[in-house]
Short mmCIF file of C-alpha atoms and ligand atoms in Angstrom, two decimals:
data_model
loop_
_atom_site.label_atom_id
_atom_site.label_comp_id
_atom_site.label_asym_id
_atom_site.label_seq_id
_atom_site.Cartn_x
_atom_site.Cartn_y
_atom_site.Cartn_z
CA UNK A 1 4.03 -21.71 -1.95
CA UNK A 2 3.65 -19.69 1.22
CA UNK A 3 0.56 -19.89 3.35
CA UNK A 4 -2.23 -17.46 2.67
CA UNK A 5 -3.11 -15.82 5.97
CA UNK A 6 -5.95 -13.72 4.52
CA UNK A 7 -8.00 -14.84 1.52
CA UNK A 8 -10.89 -13.06 -0.18
CA UNK A 9 -12.80 -15.53 -2.33
CA UNK A 10 -15.31 -14.17 -4.81
CA UNK A 11 -16.35 -11.41 -2.41
CA UNK A 12 -19.28 -9.15 -3.25
CA UNK A 13 -20.57 -6.44 -0.95
CA UNK A 14 -23.67 -4.41 -1.69
CA UNK A 15 -25.00 -1.97 0.87
CA UNK A 16 -28.79 -2.20 0.98
CA UNK A 17 -30.80 0.68 -0.39
CA UNK A 18 -32.13 3.21 2.06
CA UNK A 19 -35.39 5.04 1.62
CA UNK A 20 -35.48 6.27 -1.96
CA UNK A 21 -31.84 5.43 -2.81
CA UNK A 22 -30.46 2.61 -4.91
CA UNK A 23 -28.39 -0.22 -3.41
CA UNK A 24 -24.64 0.56 -3.49
CA UNK A 25 -22.32 -2.11 -4.91
CA UNK A 26 -19.14 -1.48 -2.87
CA UNK A 27 -17.11 -4.56 -3.85
CA UNK A 28 -17.48 -6.81 -6.90
CA UNK A 29 -15.81 -10.19 -7.44
CA UNK A 30 -12.86 -9.53 -5.15
CA UNK A 31 -10.25 -12.29 -5.01
CA UNK A 32 -7.11 -11.49 -3.08
CA UNK A 33 -4.52 -13.41 -1.12
CA UNK A 34 -2.27 -12.05 1.59
CA UNK A 35 0.66 -14.45 2.09
CA UNK A 36 2.08 -15.14 5.53
CA UNK A 37 4.46 -12.43 6.81
CA UNK A 38 3.90 -10.27 3.73
CA UNK A 39 2.88 -6.64 3.63
CA UNK A 40 0.09 -6.25 1.09
CA UNK A 41 -1.24 -2.82 0.19
CA UNK A 42 -4.60 -1.98 -1.32
CA UNK A 43 -4.70 1.38 -3.04
CA UNK A 44 -7.73 3.20 -4.36
CA UNK A 45 -9.38 6.57 -4.55
CA UNK A 46 -12.05 7.70 -2.16
CA UNK A 47 -15.13 5.51 -2.57
CA UNK A 48 -13.21 2.66 -4.25
CA UNK A 49 -14.19 0.22 -1.49
CA UNK A 50 -11.03 0.14 0.65
CA UNK A 51 -12.70 0.57 4.05
CA UNK A 52 -15.33 -1.98 3.16
CA UNK A 53 -12.60 -4.44 2.17
CA UNK A 54 -10.63 -4.05 5.40
CA UNK A 55 -13.76 -4.16 7.58
CA UNK A 56 -14.64 -7.54 6.07
CA UNK A 57 -11.43 -9.00 7.49
CA UNK A 58 -12.33 -8.40 11.13
CA UNK A 59 -16.01 -9.05 10.60
CA UNK A 60 -17.19 -5.46 11.07
CA UNK A 61 -18.99 -5.96 7.75
CA UNK A 62 -20.29 -9.19 6.26
CA UNK A 63 -20.01 -9.86 2.51
CA UNK A 64 -23.20 -10.16 0.45
CA UNK A 65 -21.63 -13.27 -1.07
CA UNK A 66 -18.25 -14.97 -1.11
CA UNK A 67 -15.91 -15.80 1.76
CA UNK A 68 -13.18 -14.11 3.77
CA UNK A 69 -10.80 -16.60 5.33
CA UNK A 70 -8.35 -15.44 8.01
CA UNK A 71 -5.77 -17.84 9.37
CA UNK A 72 -7.84 -20.80 8.19
CA UNK A 73 -11.08 -19.54 9.71
CA UNK A 74 -14.01 -18.46 7.52
CA UNK A 75 -14.81 -15.12 9.17
CA UNK A 76 -18.13 -14.94 7.35
CA UNK A 77 -19.37 -18.11 9.07
CA UNK A 78 -18.64 -17.02 12.66
CA UNK A 79 -21.15 -16.14 15.34
CA UNK A 80 -20.58 -13.04 17.50
CA UNK A 81 -18.58 -14.91 20.23
CA UNK A 82 -16.52 -16.63 17.53
CA UNK A 83 -15.84 -13.26 15.95
CA UNK A 84 -14.70 -11.78 19.25
CA UNK A 85 -12.24 -14.64 19.60
CA UNK A 86 -11.00 -14.30 16.01
CA UNK A 87 -10.48 -10.53 16.43
CA UNK A 88 -7.89 -11.24 19.11
CA UNK A 89 -5.56 -12.50 16.40
CA UNK A 90 -6.26 -9.44 14.24
CA UNK A 91 -4.77 -6.10 15.31
CA UNK A 92 -5.83 -2.83 13.72
CA UNK A 93 -4.45 0.70 13.47
CA UNK A 94 -6.35 3.77 12.33
CA UNK A 95 -5.90 7.11 10.62
CA UNK A 96 -6.94 9.03 13.74
CA UNK A 97 -5.25 6.60 16.16
CA UNK A 98 -8.45 6.05 18.25
CA UNK A 99 -6.65 6.33 21.59
CA UNK A 100 -8.53 6.89 24.84
CA UNK A 101 -7.79 10.44 26.00
CA UNK A 102 -8.05 9.64 29.71
CA UNK A 103 -5.57 6.81 29.58
CA UNK A 104 -1.78 7.08 29.43
CA UNK A 105 0.25 5.47 26.65
CA UNK A 106 0.82 2.46 28.90
CA UNK A 107 -2.87 2.18 29.81
CA UNK A 108 -3.93 2.45 26.16
CA UNK A 109 -1.63 -0.41 25.18
CA UNK A 110 -2.84 -2.44 28.18
CA UNK A 111 -6.53 -2.01 27.34
CA UNK A 112 -7.04 -5.01 25.02
CA UNK A 113 -5.28 -7.20 27.58
CA UNK A 114 -7.50 -5.95 30.41
CA UNK A 115 -10.54 -6.72 28.28
CA UNK A 116 -9.17 -10.21 27.64
CA UNK A 117 -8.83 -10.72 31.42
CA UNK A 118 -5.03 -10.89 31.51
CA UNK A 119 -3.47 -10.38 34.98
CA UNK A 120 -1.81 -7.04 35.87
CA UNK A 121 1.52 -8.78 36.17
CA UNK A 122 1.29 -10.40 32.76
CA UNK A 123 0.08 -7.09 31.31
CA UNK A 124 3.20 -5.34 32.59
CA UNK A 125 5.39 -8.10 31.16
CA UNK A 126 3.84 -7.58 27.75
CA UNK A 127 3.26 -3.83 27.57
CA UNK A 128 6.73 -2.69 28.59
CA UNK A 129 8.57 -4.59 25.82
CA UNK A 130 5.99 -3.31 23.34
CA UNK A 131 6.58 0.30 24.36
CA UNK A 132 10.30 -0.40 23.88
CA UNK A 133 9.69 -1.93 20.48
CA UNK A 134 7.85 1.16 19.22
CA UNK A 135 10.40 3.52 20.79
CA UNK A 136 8.15 5.02 23.47
CA UNK A 137 9.54 3.64 26.73
CA UNK A 138 10.12 7.19 27.99
CA UNK A 139 6.54 8.27 27.21
CA UNK A 140 4.74 5.49 29.02
CA UNK A 141 2.94 7.78 31.48
CA UNK A 142 2.03 10.51 28.99
CA UNK A 143 -1.55 11.12 27.89
CA UNK A 144 -2.43 11.25 24.17
CA UNK A 145 -2.79 15.05 24.28
CA UNK A 146 0.89 15.23 25.32
CA UNK A 147 2.07 13.16 22.35
CA UNK A 148 2.81 14.07 18.71
CA UNK A 149 0.88 12.41 15.87
CA UNK A 150 3.72 10.00 15.21
CA UNK A 151 3.97 9.10 18.90
CA UNK A 152 0.21 8.52 19.06
CA UNK A 153 0.43 6.14 16.11
CA UNK A 154 3.28 4.32 17.88
CA UNK A 155 0.95 3.81 20.83
CA UNK A 156 -1.69 2.61 18.36
CA UNK A 157 0.74 0.08 16.91
CA UNK A 158 1.80 -1.18 20.36
CA UNK A 159 -1.87 -1.52 21.36
CA UNK A 160 -2.64 -3.44 18.16
CA UNK A 161 0.20 -5.85 18.95
CA UNK A 162 -0.72 -6.38 22.60
CA UNK A 163 -2.80 -9.51 22.01
CA UNK A 164 0.00 -10.99 19.86
CA UNK A 165 -2.02 -11.00 16.64
CA UNK A 166 -0.87 -12.78 13.51
CA UNK A 167 -2.48 -10.14 11.32
CA UNK A 168 -2.25 -6.36 11.42
CA UNK A 169 -4.77 -4.25 9.52
CA UNK A 170 -3.80 -0.67 8.76
CA UNK A 171 -6.55 1.75 7.80
CA UNK A 172 -4.84 4.84 6.30
CA UNK A 173 -2.53 4.81 9.33
CA UNK A 174 -0.22 7.53 8.01
CA UNK A 175 -2.75 9.76 6.25
CA UNK A 176 -2.87 12.26 9.11
CA UNK A 177 0.93 12.49 9.45
CA UNK A 178 3.52 14.69 7.75
CA UNK A 179 5.86 13.01 5.22
CA UNK A 180 8.80 12.59 7.58
CA UNK A 181 6.68 11.09 10.37
CA UNK A 182 4.96 8.93 7.75
CA UNK A 183 8.33 7.48 6.79
CA UNK A 184 9.18 6.76 10.42
CA UNK A 185 5.88 4.98 11.01
CA UNK A 186 6.24 2.98 7.79
CA UNK A 187 9.75 1.96 8.85
CA UNK A 188 8.29 0.81 12.17
CA UNK A 189 5.65 -1.24 10.33
CA UNK A 190 8.42 -2.91 8.36
CA UNK A 191 10.30 -3.61 11.55
CA UNK A 192 7.37 -5.26 13.33
CA UNK A 193 6.52 -7.17 10.16
CA UNK A 194 10.06 -8.56 10.02
CA UNK A 195 10.64 -9.12 13.74
CA UNK A 196 7.26 -10.63 14.58
CA UNK A 197 6.58 -12.32 11.21
CA UNK A 198 3.38 -10.34 11.22
CA UNK A 199 1.12 -10.41 8.16
CA UNK A 200 0.04 -6.87 7.24
CA UNK A 201 -2.87 -5.70 5.10
CA UNK A 202 -2.96 -1.95 4.63
CA UNK A 203 -5.25 0.37 2.75
CA UNK A 204 -4.15 3.75 1.47
CA UNK A 205 -4.81 6.34 -1.22
CA UNK A 206 -1.11 7.18 -1.49
CA UNK A 207 1.22 5.36 -3.86
CA UNK A 208 4.18 6.64 -1.81
CA UNK A 209 3.00 4.45 1.09
CA UNK A 210 2.76 1.41 -1.17
CA UNK A 211 6.18 2.12 -2.61
CA UNK A 212 7.77 2.41 0.82
CA UNK A 213 6.41 -0.74 2.46
CA UNK A 214 4.27 -3.07 0.39
CA UNK A 215 5.64 -6.32 -1.04
CA UNK A 216 2.51 -6.68 -3.12
CA UNK A 217 -0.23 -4.28 -4.12
CA UNK A 218 -3.81 -4.50 -5.34
CA UNK A 219 -5.38 -1.54 -7.13
CA UNK A 220 -9.03 -1.11 -6.27
CA UNK A 221 -11.21 0.90 -8.64
CA UNK A 222 -14.99 1.12 -8.38
CA UNK A 223 -15.09 -1.91 -6.09
CA UNK A 224 -13.03 -4.15 -8.36
CA UNK A 225 -9.38 -5.15 -8.19
CA UNK A 226 -8.16 -3.94 -11.56
CA UNK A 227 -4.54 -4.92 -11.10
CA UNK A 228 -2.54 -6.90 -8.55
CA UNK A 229 1.04 -8.08 -8.23
CA UNK A 230 4.49 -7.49 -6.78
CA UNK A 231 4.89 -3.80 -6.05
CA UNK A 232 8.05 -3.60 -8.06
CA UNK A 233 6.45 -5.24 -11.12
CA UNK A 234 3.47 -2.96 -10.90
CA UNK A 235 5.70 0.11 -10.89
CA UNK A 236 7.78 -1.25 -13.73
CA UNK A 237 4.90 -2.40 -15.94
CA UNK A 238 1.61 -0.85 -14.88
CA UNK A 239 -1.24 -2.18 -17.05
CA UNK A 240 -4.37 -0.36 -15.93
CA UNK A 241 -4.93 3.39 -16.43
CA UNK A 242 -5.80 3.79 -12.72
CA UNK A 243 -2.49 2.19 -11.73
CA UNK A 244 -0.66 4.43 -14.18
CA UNK A 245 -2.20 7.55 -12.79
CA UNK A 246 -1.30 6.58 -9.21
CA UNK A 247 2.26 5.85 -10.27
CA UNK A 248 2.76 8.87 -12.48
CA UNK A 249 2.27 11.08 -9.45
CA UNK A 250 5.54 9.84 -7.96
CA UNK A 251 7.87 8.27 -10.53
CA UNK A 252 8.66 11.20 -12.72
CA UNK A 253 6.25 10.29 -15.48
CA UNK A 254 4.77 13.69 -14.78
CA UNK A 255 6.00 15.65 -17.74
CA UNK A 256 7.49 19.13 -17.53
CA UNK A 257 4.69 21.66 -18.10
CA UNK A 258 6.00 22.90 -21.47
CA UNK A 259 5.62 19.35 -22.77
CA UNK A 260 2.51 18.31 -20.89
CA UNK A 261 0.63 21.22 -22.50
CA UNK A 262 1.50 20.10 -26.03
CA UNK A 263 1.37 16.33 -25.84
CA UNK A 264 -1.23 14.45 -27.90
CA UNK A 265 -2.33 10.84 -28.01
CA UNK A 266 -2.10 10.40 -31.80
CA UNK A 267 1.09 10.52 -33.93
CA UNK A 268 1.81 13.89 -35.58
CA UNK A 269 3.35 13.78 -39.08
CA UNK A 270 6.98 14.88 -38.84
CA UNK A 271 6.71 15.15 -35.06
CA UNK A 272 8.39 13.49 -32.11
CA UNK A 273 7.30 10.61 -29.90
CA UNK A 274 7.70 10.80 -26.12
CA UNK A 275 8.81 7.50 -24.63
CA UNK A 276 9.01 6.44 -21.02
CA UNK A 277 11.69 3.87 -20.25
CA UNK A 278 11.81 2.02 -16.96
CA UNK A 279 15.16 0.76 -15.72
CA UNK A 280 15.00 -1.92 -13.08
CA UNK A 281 17.32 -3.99 -10.95
CA UNK A 282 20.58 -4.93 -12.67
CA UNK A 283 19.89 -2.64 -15.61
CA UNK A 284 19.55 0.46 -13.53
CA UNK A 285 22.94 1.82 -14.42
CA UNK A 286 23.40 0.33 -17.88
CA UNK A 287 24.24 2.87 -20.56
CA UNK A 288 21.31 1.56 -22.54
CA UNK A 289 20.38 4.81 -24.20
CA UNK A 290 23.78 5.47 -25.71
CA UNK A 291 23.95 1.88 -26.94
CA UNK A 292 20.56 2.06 -28.59
CA UNK A 293 21.22 5.46 -30.08
CA UNK A 294 24.57 4.32 -31.51
CA UNK A 295 23.18 1.01 -32.75
CA UNK A 296 20.34 2.65 -34.64
CA UNK A 297 21.96 6.02 -35.38
CA UNK A 298 19.02 7.83 -33.84
CA UNK A 299 19.10 10.86 -31.56
CA UNK A 300 17.32 10.28 -28.25
CA UNK A 301 16.74 13.49 -26.31
CA UNK A 302 16.46 13.03 -22.58
CA UNK A 303 13.57 15.05 -21.23
CA UNK A 304 13.58 13.77 -17.69
CA UNK A 305 15.48 11.20 -15.63
CA UNK A 306 14.99 9.98 -12.10
CA UNK A 307 16.34 7.11 -10.04
CA UNK A 308 14.26 5.87 -7.17
CA UNK A 309 13.92 3.00 -4.73
CA UNK A 310 10.90 0.72 -4.72
CA UNK A 311 10.59 -1.73 -1.84
CA UNK A 312 14.39 -1.72 -1.61
CA UNK A 313 15.17 -2.21 -5.32
CA UNK A 314 16.67 0.45 -7.61
CA UNK A 315 14.21 1.78 -10.12
CA UNK A 316 14.83 4.44 -12.74
CA UNK A 317 12.55 6.27 -15.12
CA UNK A 318 13.82 8.15 -18.16
CA UNK A 319 11.60 10.08 -20.51
CA UNK A 320 13.05 10.67 -23.99
CA UNK A 321 11.83 12.15 -27.24
CA UNK A 322 12.73 10.71 -30.65
CA UNK A 323 11.44 10.82 -34.22
CA UNK A 324 7.78 9.79 -34.01
CA UNK A 325 7.40 7.76 -37.22
CA UNK A 326 6.24 4.20 -36.69
CA UNK A 327 9.39 2.60 -38.15
CA UNK A 328 11.82 4.47 -35.89
CA UNK A 329 9.67 4.10 -32.84
CA UNK A 330 9.23 0.38 -33.46
CA UNK A 331 12.97 -0.16 -33.90
CA UNK A 332 13.88 1.78 -30.76
CA UNK A 333 11.29 0.19 -28.47
CA UNK A 334 12.21 -3.27 -29.75
CA UNK A 335 15.93 -2.63 -29.14
CA UNK A 336 15.30 -1.32 -25.64
CA UNK A 337 12.96 -4.15 -24.73
CA UNK A 338 15.47 -6.69 -26.02
CA UNK A 339 17.79 -5.29 -23.37
CA UNK A 340 15.19 -6.20 -20.76
CA UNK A 341 13.69 -2.77 -20.06
CA UNK A 342 10.06 -1.72 -20.24
CA UNK A 343 8.91 1.10 -22.52
CA UNK A 344 5.69 3.01 -22.90
CA UNK A 345 4.79 5.63 -25.49
CA UNK A 346 3.34 8.50 -23.49
CA UNK A 347 2.30 10.53 -26.54
CA UNK A 348 3.44 12.74 -29.38
CA UNK A 349 4.53 16.35 -29.83
CA UNK A 350 5.09 18.42 -32.97
P1 ADP B 401 -13.16 3.91 0.44
O1 ADP B 401 -12.71 3.42 1.77
O2 ADP B 401 -12.27 3.43 -0.68
O3 ADP B 401 -13.36 5.39 0.39
P2 ADP B 401 -15.71 2.68 1.08
O4 ADP B 401 -15.50 1.23 1.31
O5 ADP B 401 -15.85 3.56 2.28
O6 ADP B 401 -14.57 3.23 0.08
O7 ADP B 401 -17.01 2.89 0.18
C1 ADP B 401 -17.29 2.16 -1.02
C2 ADP B 401 -18.68 2.51 -1.49
O8 ADP B 401 -19.64 2.02 -0.57
C3 ADP B 401 -18.94 4.01 -1.59
O9 ADP B 401 -19.80 4.22 -2.70
C4 ADP B 401 -19.64 4.33 -0.30
O10 ADP B 401 -20.47 5.45 -0.45
C5 ADP B 401 -20.43 3.08 -0.05
N1 ADP B 401 -20.64 2.81 1.41
C6 ADP B 401 -19.65 2.63 2.33
N2 ADP B 401 -20.19 2.36 3.55
C7 ADP B 401 -21.54 2.38 3.39
C8 ADP B 401 -22.66 2.16 4.27
N3 ADP B 401 -22.48 1.87 5.56
N4 ADP B 401 -23.90 2.27 3.73
C9 ADP B 401 -24.09 2.55 2.43
N5 ADP B 401 -23.08 2.75 1.55
C10 ADP B 401 -21.83 2.67 2.02
#
């Protein structure tokens, strides 16, 4: 069992009522563990409680009840000086980078070290390798206004690493970036995670971010974690409707419009069932469909097929239609699941 670097234990957070408004329950019974050197993602829609959750880790918010333990220290029990000390081992990056406009890249990265009273010589010895690490050695004397979004976030990452934290918190760090730059920044996060054995907790509203970097993911909905597990498992076998809707946006479970318009939840006499089959790992290239169709003498019509990569593992989704009667459907799903693949009936069409 690996060490838990961040642990939420029975965390509740309710914002007090303001004049005339009811109290807002932002987090309810949150239990979550971030193992050492892992990248854990928390995904949720706007208002789900993501910012509240991440702000509890560096003590910017205090829970109403429960504990948040970081690196063995109960953050909720610390006084202000204790918190300042603890924050030195917790780096953070932000959606809008939060760089100081009047400081160069170098000076922005140096700032936390200046605040900590580190000597100019030691600062230089730390900042230069960090600028190298994030690929910005040639931009050290540029001001934020002279840098692209991706370059600004690189400065943000170097600054967050300056105090040699064990934990990096990422608050929607790629939400303001285009898809290509997003991928570059996510690759950099993976690199620093691997090279520095850094433990990363990130919050996002984009499943593509989770898919690209997170080892594990928690789905936050209305302040509760409704599902949590290995990213790959979650993609392969999503249980909660919220998880499914996040995933369907990117794994091809989005049906072609001509089908999406006609699909119904209940079986239609004489109609067809629409089945989603997830191929994972070793099975990804198995000719499962032809085997099943031959074995059972049933025609499976492929509606959509897509092969993808989730946290480095091959992952395929195929959507097929087949006769929608319970007997056929039962036989086909059983045969496919015996071969180790996951199935889900998406609905029925006439
Ligand atoms: P997210 O980051 O997922 O959008 P937040 O953590 O910001 O979610 O918000 C969760 C809930 O708590 C929302 O209903 C939000 O309106 C409420 N909330 C957040 N911050 C405050 C605050 N400082 N005072 C009162 N309510 C807040």
